[in-house]
XYZ file of C-alpha atoms in Angstrom:
458
model
C 0.000 0.000 0.000
C 1.204 3.509 -0.792
C 2.191 5.649 2.168
C -0.786 7.955 2.626
C 0.780 9.822 5.529
C 4.020 10.385 3.630
C 2.207 11.982 0.719
C 0.166 14.206 3.029
C 3.399 15.406 4.626
C 4.676 16.880 1.362
C 1.504 18.069 -0.409
C -0.412 21.184 0.577
C -3.506 20.489 -1.530
C -6.150 17.780 -1.012
C -5.103 14.165 -1.515
C -7.869 11.803 -2.529
C -7.452 8.047 -2.220
C -9.890 5.450 -3.644
C -11.626 5.030 -0.268
C -12.315 8.788 -0.018
C -16.010 9.773 -0.393
C -15.017 12.373 -3.019
C -12.980 9.908 -5.102
C -15.524 9.236 -7.859
C -16.295 12.902 -8.272
C -12.604 13.839 -8.272
C -11.652 11.315 -10.947
C -14.528 12.314 -13.253
C -13.671 13.921 -16.582
C -15.899 15.287 -19.357
C -16.303 11.961 -21.166
C -17.613 9.374 -18.719
C -17.272 6.433 -21.123
C -13.617 5.697 -20.184
C -14.038 4.598 -16.559
C -10.482 5.033 -15.284
C -9.469 4.642 -11.624
C -6.263 6.455 -10.582
C -4.248 5.085 -7.658
C -4.381 8.487 -5.941
C -5.413 12.048 -6.860
C -3.459 15.172 -5.906
C -5.237 18.500 -6.272
C -2.180 20.670 -6.638
C -2.312 24.132 -5.117
C 0.830 25.285 -6.871
C 4.084 24.286 -8.530
C 5.542 22.900 -5.291
C 2.702 20.382 -5.052
C 3.283 19.302 -8.634
C 7.005 18.807 -8.037
C 6.456 16.837 -4.818
C 3.739 14.701 -6.416
C 6.073 13.833 -9.305
C 8.861 12.871 -6.872
C 6.392 10.652 -5.007
C 5.309 8.989 -8.244
C 8.922 8.427 -9.233
C 9.776 6.881 -5.857
C 6.816 4.498 -6.059
C 7.241 3.842 -9.803
C 3.787 5.181 -10.566
C 2.752 6.544 -13.959
C 1.402 10.098 -13.948
C -1.754 11.515 -15.485
C -2.487 15.231 -15.628
C -5.904 16.864 -15.602
C -6.012 20.385 -16.985
C -9.607 20.801 -18.164
C -10.322 17.067 -18.354
C -11.962 17.499 -21.746
C -10.110 14.974 -23.917
C -12.479 12.365 -25.333
C -10.178 9.531 -24.193
C -10.417 10.598 -20.567
C -6.631 10.695 -20.255
C -6.741 13.172 -17.365
C -7.592 10.250 -15.081
C -5.075 7.510 -15.832
C -5.801 3.973 -14.577
C -3.439 3.138 -11.733
C -1.775 6.530 -12.018
C -0.944 9.320 -9.658
C -3.398 11.852 -11.069
C -2.336 15.493 -10.761
C -5.356 17.780 -10.924
C -4.358 21.338 -11.867
C -7.846 22.838 -11.566
C -6.869 25.006 -8.565
C -4.061 26.613 -10.602
C -6.058 28.999 -12.797
C -4.212 32.274 -12.334
C -3.779 34.602 -15.335
C -1.783 37.825 -15.628
C -2.252 39.941 -18.756
C 0.358 42.468 -19.905
C -1.548 44.696 -22.349
C 1.489 46.836 -23.157
C 3.376 43.891 -24.638
C 0.235 41.957 -25.639
C 1.360 38.926 -23.666
C -0.001 36.881 -20.798
C 1.166 34.418 -18.160
C -1.244 31.534 -17.621
C -1.208 28.795 -14.994
C -1.576 25.188 -16.114
C -5.134 24.658 -14.842
C -6.734 27.686 -16.519
C -9.670 27.072 -18.824
C -10.189 28.806 -22.151
C -13.091 30.808 -20.723
C -10.797 32.085 -17.945
C -8.254 33.330 -20.473
C -10.897 34.837 -22.742
C -12.475 36.743 -19.846
C -9.174 38.191 -18.612
C -7.768 39.135 -22.018
C -10.966 40.628 -23.447
C -10.886 43.413 -20.853
C -7.988 44.740 -22.935
C -9.386 43.875 -26.381
C -6.913 41.002 -26.692
C -7.215 37.246 -27.118
C -5.225 34.070 -27.222
C -6.428 31.922 -30.117
C -8.068 29.004 -28.327
C -10.505 26.246 -29.253
C -14.248 26.656 -29.684
C -15.403 25.609 -26.210
C -14.828 27.661 -23.067
C -14.414 24.811 -20.596
C -11.360 23.255 -22.307
C -8.042 23.436 -20.440
C -5.667 25.858 -22.171
C -2.443 23.996 -21.338
C -3.577 20.711 -22.863
C -5.100 22.575 -25.806
C -1.907 24.512 -26.531
C 0.489 21.598 -26.131
C -1.581 19.527 -28.566
C -2.012 22.302 -31.137
C -5.148 24.353 -30.428
C -7.583 24.798 -33.289
C -10.365 27.378 -33.010
C -12.204 30.302 -34.592
C -8.984 32.254 -35.224
C -6.969 29.484 -36.861
C -7.169 30.869 -40.411
C -6.297 34.423 -39.306
C -3.746 33.811 -36.553
C -2.859 30.106 -36.562
C -2.946 27.563 -33.746
C -2.721 28.115 -30.013
C 0.738 26.514 -29.952
C 1.952 29.118 -32.465
C 1.437 31.744 -29.753
C 3.527 30.030 -27.101
C 6.508 32.151 -26.099
C 7.651 29.736 -23.422
C 6.573 27.490 -20.586
C 7.580 26.309 -17.149
C 7.594 22.522 -16.975
C 7.928 19.960 -14.230
C 9.768 17.083 -15.871
C 9.014 13.403 -15.144
C 12.027 13.272 -12.789
C 10.765 16.256 -10.770
C 13.070 18.892 -12.225
C 11.616 22.353 -12.837
C 12.719 23.974 -16.108
C 11.856 26.980 -18.207
C 11.666 26.424 -21.958
C 11.675 28.932 -24.794
C 13.637 29.604 -27.987
C 16.905 29.969 -26.025
C 16.355 27.739 -22.979
C 15.883 24.026 -23.635
C 14.931 24.682 -27.263
C 14.421 20.984 -27.965
C 11.652 20.852 -25.365
C 10.179 24.126 -26.592
C 9.917 22.688 -30.095
C 8.414 19.448 -28.786
C 5.652 20.974 -26.642
C 4.277 22.965 -29.568
C 2.123 20.116 -30.814
C 3.752 17.159 -29.059
C 1.258 17.218 -26.196
C 1.922 16.391 -22.567
C 4.556 13.768 -23.304
C 7.565 15.670 -22.010
C 6.575 17.509 -18.854
C 3.743 19.036 -16.864
C 3.100 22.609 -17.956
C 2.553 24.624 -14.785
C 2.902 27.997 -16.516
C 2.478 29.158 -20.106
C 3.829 32.421 -21.547
C 1.810 33.458 -24.572
C 1.524 36.140 -27.222
C -1.940 37.683 -27.636
C -3.658 39.179 -30.670
C -5.930 42.251 -30.903
C -9.568 41.268 -31.262
C -12.881 42.073 -29.583
C -14.598 42.842 -27.314
C -17.165 42.801 -30.149
C -16.680 40.735 -33.283
C -18.552 39.658 -36.379
C -19.629 36.264 -35.124
C -21.288 33.448 -37.017
C -23.912 31.156 -35.538
C -26.576 30.068 -38.003
C -28.522 26.792 -38.016
C -30.233 25.187 -41.023
C -32.292 22.071 -41.733
C -30.427 18.975 -42.916
C -32.504 19.057 -46.099
C -30.587 22.231 -47.052
C -27.159 20.804 -46.223
C -25.776 20.592 -49.761
C -26.540 24.239 -50.537
C -25.244 25.350 -47.153
C -21.947 23.461 -47.363
C -21.230 24.563 -50.909
C -22.185 28.115 -49.983
C -19.776 28.048 -47.037
C -17.003 26.872 -49.315
C -17.596 29.801 -51.677
C -17.827 32.284 -48.792
C -14.522 31.085 -47.335
C -12.836 31.596 -50.695
C -14.246 35.123 -50.941
C -13.270 36.165 -47.407
C -9.846 34.536 -47.239
C -7.978 34.257 -43.946
C -10.321 36.648 -42.129
C -13.116 34.052 -41.969
C -13.003 30.794 -40.041
C -16.017 28.478 -40.031
C -16.918 25.212 -38.335
C -19.737 23.285 -39.981
C -21.316 20.843 -37.558
C -24.071 18.516 -38.706
C -25.767 17.034 -35.663
C -28.762 15.087 -34.551
C -29.736 16.732 -31.281
C -30.825 14.541 -28.400
C -33.846 15.886 -26.460
C -31.787 17.776 -23.871
C -33.555 19.963 -21.329
C -31.437 23.043 -22.010
C -32.088 23.070 -25.785
C -34.841 25.185 -27.357
C -37.827 22.890 -28.081
C -37.597 23.482 -31.838
C -34.065 21.952 -31.867
C -34.588 18.947 -29.588
C -34.519 15.747 -31.612
C -33.831 17.576 -34.899
C -30.985 16.945 -37.353
C -29.454 20.256 -38.405
C -26.464 21.972 -39.979
C -24.866 24.470 -37.595
C -22.387 26.978 -39.008
C -20.306 28.754 -36.371
C -17.262 30.931 -36.637
C -15.751 34.388 -36.763
C -14.957 37.064 -39.336
C -11.901 38.822 -37.927
C -11.756 41.730 -40.381
C -11.175 45.135 -38.805
C -14.008 46.695 -40.850
C -16.981 45.089 -39.128
C -19.454 46.703 -41.501
C -17.750 45.075 -44.478
C -17.558 41.800 -42.551
C -21.314 41.832 -41.911
C -21.971 42.533 -45.569
C -20.002 39.428 -46.503
C -21.714 37.367 -43.810
C -25.155 38.347 -45.142
C -24.502 35.677 -47.782
C -25.180 33.033 -45.112
C -28.852 34.009 -45.196
C -29.058 33.314 -48.934
C -28.030 29.655 -48.722
C -31.358 28.548 -47.233
C -33.854 29.756 -44.661
C -32.206 29.432 -41.245
C -33.862 27.601 -38.387
C -31.979 29.950 -36.050
C -29.832 32.940 -36.972
C -27.634 34.682 -34.407
C -24.975 35.858 -36.863
C -24.011 39.485 -36.308
C -21.961 41.738 -34.071
C -21.618 39.840 -30.800
C -19.385 39.736 -27.757
C -16.300 37.594 -28.325
C -16.870 36.015 -24.907
C -20.418 35.073 -25.881
C -19.288 33.489 -29.150
C -17.022 31.142 -27.230
C -19.748 30.181 -24.782
C -22.347 28.967 -27.292
C -21.257 25.338 -27.409
C -20.812 25.259 -23.637
C -24.542 25.934 -23.409
C -25.589 23.651 -26.263
C -23.531 20.614 -25.277
C -23.793 18.781 -21.954
C -21.126 19.471 -19.300
C -20.420 15.714 -19.182
C -21.512 12.798 -21.328
C -20.782 9.287 -22.524
C -19.329 9.314 -25.996
C -16.687 8.536 -28.581
C -14.904 10.715 -31.169
C -12.448 10.326 -34.013
C -11.090 12.739 -36.599
C -9.279 12.639 -39.932
C -7.486 15.171 -42.110
C -8.785 15.156 -45.693
C -7.358 16.730 -48.810
C -9.989 19.195 -49.981
C -13.404 20.688 -49.280
C -14.682 18.790 -52.316
C -18.112 17.916 -53.663
C -17.347 14.291 -52.824
C -16.644 15.172 -49.189
C -19.874 17.148 -48.976
C -21.879 14.257 -50.435
C -20.258 11.742 -48.097
C -20.824 13.877 -45.003
C -24.503 14.385 -45.797
C -24.992 10.667 -46.426
C -23.413 9.892 -43.068
C -25.836 12.217 -41.297
C -28.850 10.551 -42.895
C -27.770 7.434 -40.950
C -27.299 9.278 -37.653
C -29.322 8.927 -34.483
C -29.679 11.471 -31.657
C -26.316 12.352 -30.150
C -24.307 11.785 -33.357
C -22.422 14.420 -35.328
C -20.279 14.904 -38.430
C -18.175 18.067 -38.315
C -16.237 19.742 -41.111
C -13.599 22.295 -40.095
C -12.040 23.986 -43.154
C -8.348 24.672 -42.540
C -5.723 26.715 -44.391
C -4.824 30.338 -43.915
C -2.274 31.344 -41.279
C -2.139 27.933 -39.624
C -0.959 26.357 -42.891
C 1.939 28.744 -43.455
C 4.268 26.977 -41.038
C 6.651 24.383 -42.408
C 6.144 20.880 -40.969
C 9.478 21.062 -39.142
C 8.796 24.454 -37.515
C 6.797 22.918 -34.663
C 6.113 19.385 -33.490
C 2.540 19.748 -34.749
C 3.867 18.859 -38.194
C 2.236 18.982 -41.611
C -0.625 21.491 -41.834
C -1.518 21.352 -45.520
C -4.760 19.375 -45.222
C -7.830 21.155 -46.555
C -10.390 20.054 -43.976
C -10.508 18.318 -40.620
C -13.445 15.909 -40.406
C -14.666 14.844 -36.968
C -17.233 12.280 -35.914
C -18.866 12.134 -32.511
C -21.357 9.713 -31.045
C -22.914 10.204 -27.621
C -25.250 7.946 -25.676
C -27.169 7.798 -22.427
C -27.084 4.113 -21.446
C -24.223 1.547 -21.588
C -26.070 -0.725 -24.026
C -25.785 2.013 -26.705
C -22.001 2.254 -26.522
C -21.064 -0.451 -29.017
C -23.380 0.843 -31.733
C -22.238 4.427 -31.145
C -18.559 3.559 -31.427
C -19.136 1.458 -34.532
C -20.989 4.311 -36.262
C -17.930 6.545 -35.850
C -15.399 3.911 -36.902
C -17.381 2.823 -39.950
C -17.679 6.341 -41.329
C -14.068 7.256 -40.645
C -12.943 4.133 -42.448
C -15.197 4.951 -45.404
C -13.625 8.399 -45.765
C -10.024 7.171 -45.788
C -9.987 7.362 -49.588
C -10.087 11.152 -49.218
C -7.518 11.289 -46.393
C -4.644 13.754 -46.624
C -1.896 11.791 -44.878
C -3.744 9.348 -42.615
C -3.202 11.681 -39.692
C -5.669 13.091 -37.210
C -6.053 16.012 -34.815
C -4.867 14.339 -31.637
C -6.626 16.822 -29.357
C -9.978 15.632 -30.680
C -9.841 11.924 -31.331
C -10.044 8.707 -29.352
C -6.582 7.294 -28.766
C -7.447 3.595 -28.918
C -5.645 3.387 -32.286
C -2.671 5.414 -31.050
C -0.010 2.990 -32.299
C -1.070 3.750 -35.873
C -2.452 7.261 -35.862
C 0.307 8.955 -33.839
C 3.201 8.090 -36.211
C 1.002 8.988 -39.202
C 0.030 12.307 -37.655
C 3.558 13.428 -36.789
C 5.073 12.105 -39.997
C 8.669 13.222 -40.460
C 8.718 14.743 -36.944
C 7.991 11.441 -35.214
C 11.563 10.167 -34.859
C 12.718 13.521 -33.485
C 9.881 13.466 -30.940
C 10.790 9.918 -29.890
C 14.374 10.993 -29.270
C 13.253 13.917 -27.095
C 10.854 11.649 -25.215
C 13.701 9.178 -24.615
C 15.872 12.004 -23.253
C 13.330 13.438 -20.796
C 10.965 10.548 -20.020
C 12.759 7.256 -20.707
C 10.384 5.339 -18.398
C 7.308 6.809 -20.132
C 5.815 8.033 -16.857
C 3.763 10.594 -18.761
C 1.916 8.055 -20.879
C -1.728 9.108 -20.505
C -1.853 11.326 -23.572
C -1.323 10.968 -27.287
C 1.647 8.913 -26.224
C 4.979 8.976 -28.002
C 6.773 5.910 -26.698
C 10.486 6.443 -25.986
C 11.503 3.011 -27.278
C-alpha cells in the first residue's frame, strides 16, 4: 500500500485516495465512457505540489496523469493506476496589455483566459469551447475560430515552465531548452507538466462579427457549398466550423431543436471593418432559410460560450477525426450521407483549414504537416451503456469509409479517441515522429507521462 501519511506530509492540496467519499467525483472527466481509476489524486495548489507529487510517483514507480480541463475524449486526465495530478486550482492569469502577452497557470480554462484578455481587447487563439483546459489545448495544437487568421494556439507560445518526469523544474523557450520548446508545440503532454504558459496575444474584440446560423439537414448541400464559396471570398479573415448534428432531447435546448438533425455553421470574421464583414456574412442568409440565426456583431466572450450551453457538461461518448485533402463535392456528399444514418447524439463536423495555420513548415513545430484542406470529426454520444457499441461502430465505420479522401492518414490528436494510437500517432507526426521519440527518450525514458497521445520512448 502507498504511504498515505508520507504523501500528506509533502503536499499542501487535497489528496484523494480510492476510499475517499469524493474519489468518484474527483476522478470524473468530461467523457464518462472511459471509466479510469487512478491510484491516488493530488489536487495541486501550486508548482511545489506538482514537483512533490512527481517525486512521489517516481519513488513508487507510478505513472502520472495530468488533468487540466479534463476534456479529452479519451479521458486521459484520469489515468488507470496513475498518480493523477489535478491542476484545476491553478487557474491564475496575468495579462500584460502593453506587450500583448499573458502568463497563464496550467489549470486555466479557455473561458478564464478569454475573460481576462478581453478586458484589454486582446485574445489568445483558443478552441471553440470555453471549458477546455488551455495547457492541454496549446500543447496539442489548439484549433479554433482564429486558426485561419492567426494560426494555432501553440503558435502563440513564447515559453513554458515545466515539471519534468524526474521532478526537475525547467523553463523552456527559444533559447532555454529549445528541444523541449519545439516538442511541446504540438507534441502534447509527453515531455513535462506545464505549470505555466507564456503566450503572445492578438488584438480582437470585445465585439466581433460572429457566425452562428442553423439550417435544416434538407438544405445541407446548398449550405456546405455556400460556405465553401464564402470562405474563398473572405480569405484568412473568416473561419467556419460546420457541424451537422442530430440533437438529443436535452432539457437546455430550445424545443424546436430537440430531436432535430441540423447543420450548424459557427465561426468568426476577424476583419477590422466590421461593416464590411457583416456585408459578406449576409450571404449566409441566402443559402437557405435558417432555423436559427444569431450571426451578427456579438461579444467575443459570448461566441465562445455557445457550445458550452448547447452541449452537456459531461456525457458518454466517442470521437475520431481525420485530415482530408480538400473541401470537395465528394466530401460534402459523403458527409450528408453519413448524417442521414445518424441517431440522436451523433455528429459529423467539417472544419475547413488553411490560412495562417498552414503557413508553417512541418518542421517548424512538433505539430507537423498542416496542408490538409479540412478536418473531419465524428462524434457519437449515448445515455445508457447498451448504446455504446453501436455508437462507437458508427464513428469507426464512417471514418474508415472516408479514408480514400484522407490527406496523410493523420488526425487532430486533441480531438480523437486514442485507442488506435499505435497507428495514428506516427502517421500524424510524420517526419517529426523520430525527433519526438528521441526527445521523449531524453526526458521521459520510463514513459511516466503516458496518458496522452503517447509517443513511446523506445
